[in-house]
XYZ file of C-alpha atoms in Angstrom:
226
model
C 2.987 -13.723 1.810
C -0.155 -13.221 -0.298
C -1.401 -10.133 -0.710
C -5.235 -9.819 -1.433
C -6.767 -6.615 -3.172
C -9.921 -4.378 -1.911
C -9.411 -2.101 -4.140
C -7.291 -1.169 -7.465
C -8.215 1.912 -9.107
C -6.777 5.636 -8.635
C -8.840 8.154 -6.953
C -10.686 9.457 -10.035
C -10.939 6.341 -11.736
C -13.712 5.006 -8.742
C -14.800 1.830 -10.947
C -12.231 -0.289 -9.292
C -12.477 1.190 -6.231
C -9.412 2.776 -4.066
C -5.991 0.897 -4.234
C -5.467 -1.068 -0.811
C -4.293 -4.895 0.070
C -3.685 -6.898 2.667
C -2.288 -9.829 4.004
C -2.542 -12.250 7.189
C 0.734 -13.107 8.895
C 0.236 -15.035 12.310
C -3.291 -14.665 13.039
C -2.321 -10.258 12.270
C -4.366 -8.250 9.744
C -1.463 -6.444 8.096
C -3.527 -3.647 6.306
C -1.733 -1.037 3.464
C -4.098 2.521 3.055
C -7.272 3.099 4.072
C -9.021 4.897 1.522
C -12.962 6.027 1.294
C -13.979 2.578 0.100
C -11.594 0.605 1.887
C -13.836 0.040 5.256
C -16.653 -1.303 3.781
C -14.953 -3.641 1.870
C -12.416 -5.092 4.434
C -15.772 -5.570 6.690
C -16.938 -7.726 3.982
C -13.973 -9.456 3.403
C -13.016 -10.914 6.646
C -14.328 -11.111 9.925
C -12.235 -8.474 11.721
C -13.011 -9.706 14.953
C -10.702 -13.148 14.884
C -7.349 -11.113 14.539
C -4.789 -10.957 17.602
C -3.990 -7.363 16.261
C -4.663 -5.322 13.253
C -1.751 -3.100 11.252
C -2.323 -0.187 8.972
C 0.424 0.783 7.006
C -0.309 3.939 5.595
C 1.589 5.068 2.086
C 0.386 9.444 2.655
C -2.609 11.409 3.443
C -4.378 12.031 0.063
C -8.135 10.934 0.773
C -8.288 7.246 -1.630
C -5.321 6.608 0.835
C -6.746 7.440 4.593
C -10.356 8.521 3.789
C -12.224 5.576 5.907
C -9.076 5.015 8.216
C -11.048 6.910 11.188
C -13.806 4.532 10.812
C -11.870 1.545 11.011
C -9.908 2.770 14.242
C -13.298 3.747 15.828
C -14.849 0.548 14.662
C -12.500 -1.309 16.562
C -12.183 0.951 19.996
C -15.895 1.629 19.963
C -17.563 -2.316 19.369
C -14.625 -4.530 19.357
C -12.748 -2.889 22.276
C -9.149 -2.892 20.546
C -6.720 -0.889 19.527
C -5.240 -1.276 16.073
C -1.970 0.509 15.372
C -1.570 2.750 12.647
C 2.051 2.991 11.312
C 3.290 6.109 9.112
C 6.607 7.354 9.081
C 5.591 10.881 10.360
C 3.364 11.536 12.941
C 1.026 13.820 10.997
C -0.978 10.967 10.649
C -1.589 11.749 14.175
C -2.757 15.057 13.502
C -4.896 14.149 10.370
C -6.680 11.668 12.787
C -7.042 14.120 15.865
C -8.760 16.569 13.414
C -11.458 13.507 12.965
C -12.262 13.739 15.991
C -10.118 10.264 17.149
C -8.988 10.150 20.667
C -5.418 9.270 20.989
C -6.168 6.357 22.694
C -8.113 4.594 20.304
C -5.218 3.199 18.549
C -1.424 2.726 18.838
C 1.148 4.873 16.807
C 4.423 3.593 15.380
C 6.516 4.808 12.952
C 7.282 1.445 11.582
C 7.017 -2.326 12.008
C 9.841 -3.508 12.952
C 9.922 -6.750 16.239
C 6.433 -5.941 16.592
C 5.506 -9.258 14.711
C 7.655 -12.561 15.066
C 9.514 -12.686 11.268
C 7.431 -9.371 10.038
C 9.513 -6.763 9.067
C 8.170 -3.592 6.990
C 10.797 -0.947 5.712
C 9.553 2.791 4.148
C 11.149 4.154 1.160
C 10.315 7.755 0.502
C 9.243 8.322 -2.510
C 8.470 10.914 -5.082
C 4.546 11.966 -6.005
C 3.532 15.551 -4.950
C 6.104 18.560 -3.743
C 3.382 19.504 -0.657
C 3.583 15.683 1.113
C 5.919 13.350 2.013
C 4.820 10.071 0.472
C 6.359 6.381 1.051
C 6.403 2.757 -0.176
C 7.217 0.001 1.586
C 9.502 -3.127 1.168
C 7.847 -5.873 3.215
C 9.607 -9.213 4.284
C 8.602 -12.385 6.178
C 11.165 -15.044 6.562
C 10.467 -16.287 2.864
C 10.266 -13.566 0.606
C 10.501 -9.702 0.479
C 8.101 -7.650 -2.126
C 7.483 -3.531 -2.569
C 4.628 -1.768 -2.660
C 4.787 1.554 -4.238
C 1.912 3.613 -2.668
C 1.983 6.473 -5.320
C 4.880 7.492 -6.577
C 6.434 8.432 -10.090
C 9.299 6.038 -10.399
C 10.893 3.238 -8.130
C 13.818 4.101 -5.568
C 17.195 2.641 -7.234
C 17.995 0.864 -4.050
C 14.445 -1.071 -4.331
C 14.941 -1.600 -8.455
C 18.757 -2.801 -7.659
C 17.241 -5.082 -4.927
C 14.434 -6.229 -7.381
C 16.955 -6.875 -10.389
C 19.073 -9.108 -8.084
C 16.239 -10.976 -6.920
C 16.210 -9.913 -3.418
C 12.806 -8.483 -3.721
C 10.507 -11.196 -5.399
C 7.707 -8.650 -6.392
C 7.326 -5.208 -7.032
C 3.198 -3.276 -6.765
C 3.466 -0.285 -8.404
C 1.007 2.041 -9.206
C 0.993 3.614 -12.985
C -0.423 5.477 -14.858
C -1.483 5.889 -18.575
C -1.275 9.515 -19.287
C 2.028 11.467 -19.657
C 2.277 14.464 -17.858
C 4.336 17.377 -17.836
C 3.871 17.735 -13.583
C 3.417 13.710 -13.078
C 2.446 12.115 -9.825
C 2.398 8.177 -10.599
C 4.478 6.199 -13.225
C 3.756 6.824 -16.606
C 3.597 2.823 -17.932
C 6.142 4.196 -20.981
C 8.412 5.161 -18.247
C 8.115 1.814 -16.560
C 8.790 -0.237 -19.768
C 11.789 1.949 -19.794
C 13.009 0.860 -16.549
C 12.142 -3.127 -16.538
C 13.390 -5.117 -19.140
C 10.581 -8.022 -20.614
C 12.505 -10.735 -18.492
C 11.482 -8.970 -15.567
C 7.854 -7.696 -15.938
C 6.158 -11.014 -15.157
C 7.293 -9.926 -11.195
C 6.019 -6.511 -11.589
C 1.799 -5.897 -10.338
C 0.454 -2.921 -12.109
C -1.791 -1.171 -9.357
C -3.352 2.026 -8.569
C -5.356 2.320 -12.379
C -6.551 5.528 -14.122
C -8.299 4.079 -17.238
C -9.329 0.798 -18.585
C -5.896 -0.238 -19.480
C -5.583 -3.520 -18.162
C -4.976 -4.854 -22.042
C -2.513 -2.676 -23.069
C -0.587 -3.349 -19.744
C -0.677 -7.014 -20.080
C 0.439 -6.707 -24.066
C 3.261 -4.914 -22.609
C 4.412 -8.024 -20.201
C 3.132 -6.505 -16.896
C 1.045 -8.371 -14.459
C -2.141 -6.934 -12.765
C -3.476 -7.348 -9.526
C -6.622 -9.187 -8.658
């Protein structure tokens, strides 16, 4: 399972665009957030057309994470004459697209993937980044390896960290960030080095960037994605 960026920066650090990856598994476009940028770029990317179905796992409803997801649903109903389904754990999803003006039967709703692709299965975690919206990462396994993918979120769920220290989760994506707040809503890097000892930070993908910190991050052992 390889995931390939669009998109790595936090929503006001717009140089690296908004945080989203995908991957391919079985001829399936397996898509995680949709934010403003995150149209155009997939269109340039790949040719969306070739895919036997499209996925898009969506992490919550702040804008860098959803903010061109309406255009890629209508893209598809409208000129390629497909549904894609859009999977969130809670069905305000539903609502945020109805208020866009999206018909409900321009894409399929699940709450999760799970036997909807052969040897695909992706699990939420709920996670902790604002008090006004539930918020969720994912752990995501094919039939040879399992990895996590934070969304945003200010620290890593112990069952996911246990899972990640015994190896059962090759790779961890977690977003970060590099200034220490007293309210925080991603993890601080300090508080990451904290929880992942230098053995271990070769597997972890610092994502999700508020600042040109890519040095400092790799000085400290992390990885970065691409």
């Amino acid at each position: 399972m390889e995931l390939k960026f669009l998109g790595s920066g936090a929503c006001f650090y717009p140089k690296l665009k908004n945080t989203s990856a995908y991957f391919i598994h079985k001829n399936n476009l397996v898509l995680l957030d949709c934010g403003e940028t995150v149209y155009e770029n997939l269109m340039k990317a790949e040719k969306l057309d070739k895919f036997e179905n499209v996925y898009v796992v969506i992490t919550h409803l702040h804008a860098d994470h959803v903010g061109s997801l309406g255009s890629l649903v209508s893209y598809f109903k409208c000129v390629l004459h497909k549904q894609i389904y859009v999977i969130h754990p809670q069905e305000t999803i539903c609502q945020l697209l109805t208020l866009l003006g999206i018909e409900d039967d321009f894409y399929i709703y699940v709450k999760e993937i799970k036997n909807q692709i052969t040897d695909l299965e992706i699990v939420p975690h709920l996670v902790n980044h604002v008090p006004n919206m539930e918020c969720f990462g994912y752990e995501i396994r094919d039939k040879e390896t399992c990895i996590y993918y934070s969304g945003d979120s200010i620290d890593i769920p112990d069952i996911v960290l246990q899972k990640f220290m015994e190896k059962k989760i090759k790779i961890i994506y977690q977003d970060v960030s590099t200034y220490q707040s007293k309210k925080p809503t991603h993890m601080y890097y300090g508080e990451l080095e904290n929880r992942i000892p230098k053995s271990e930070r070769n597997r972890i993908f610092c994502m999700h960037l508020d600042s040109d910190c890519q040095e400092l991050l790799r000085k400290k052992g992390f990885c970065l994605v691409e």
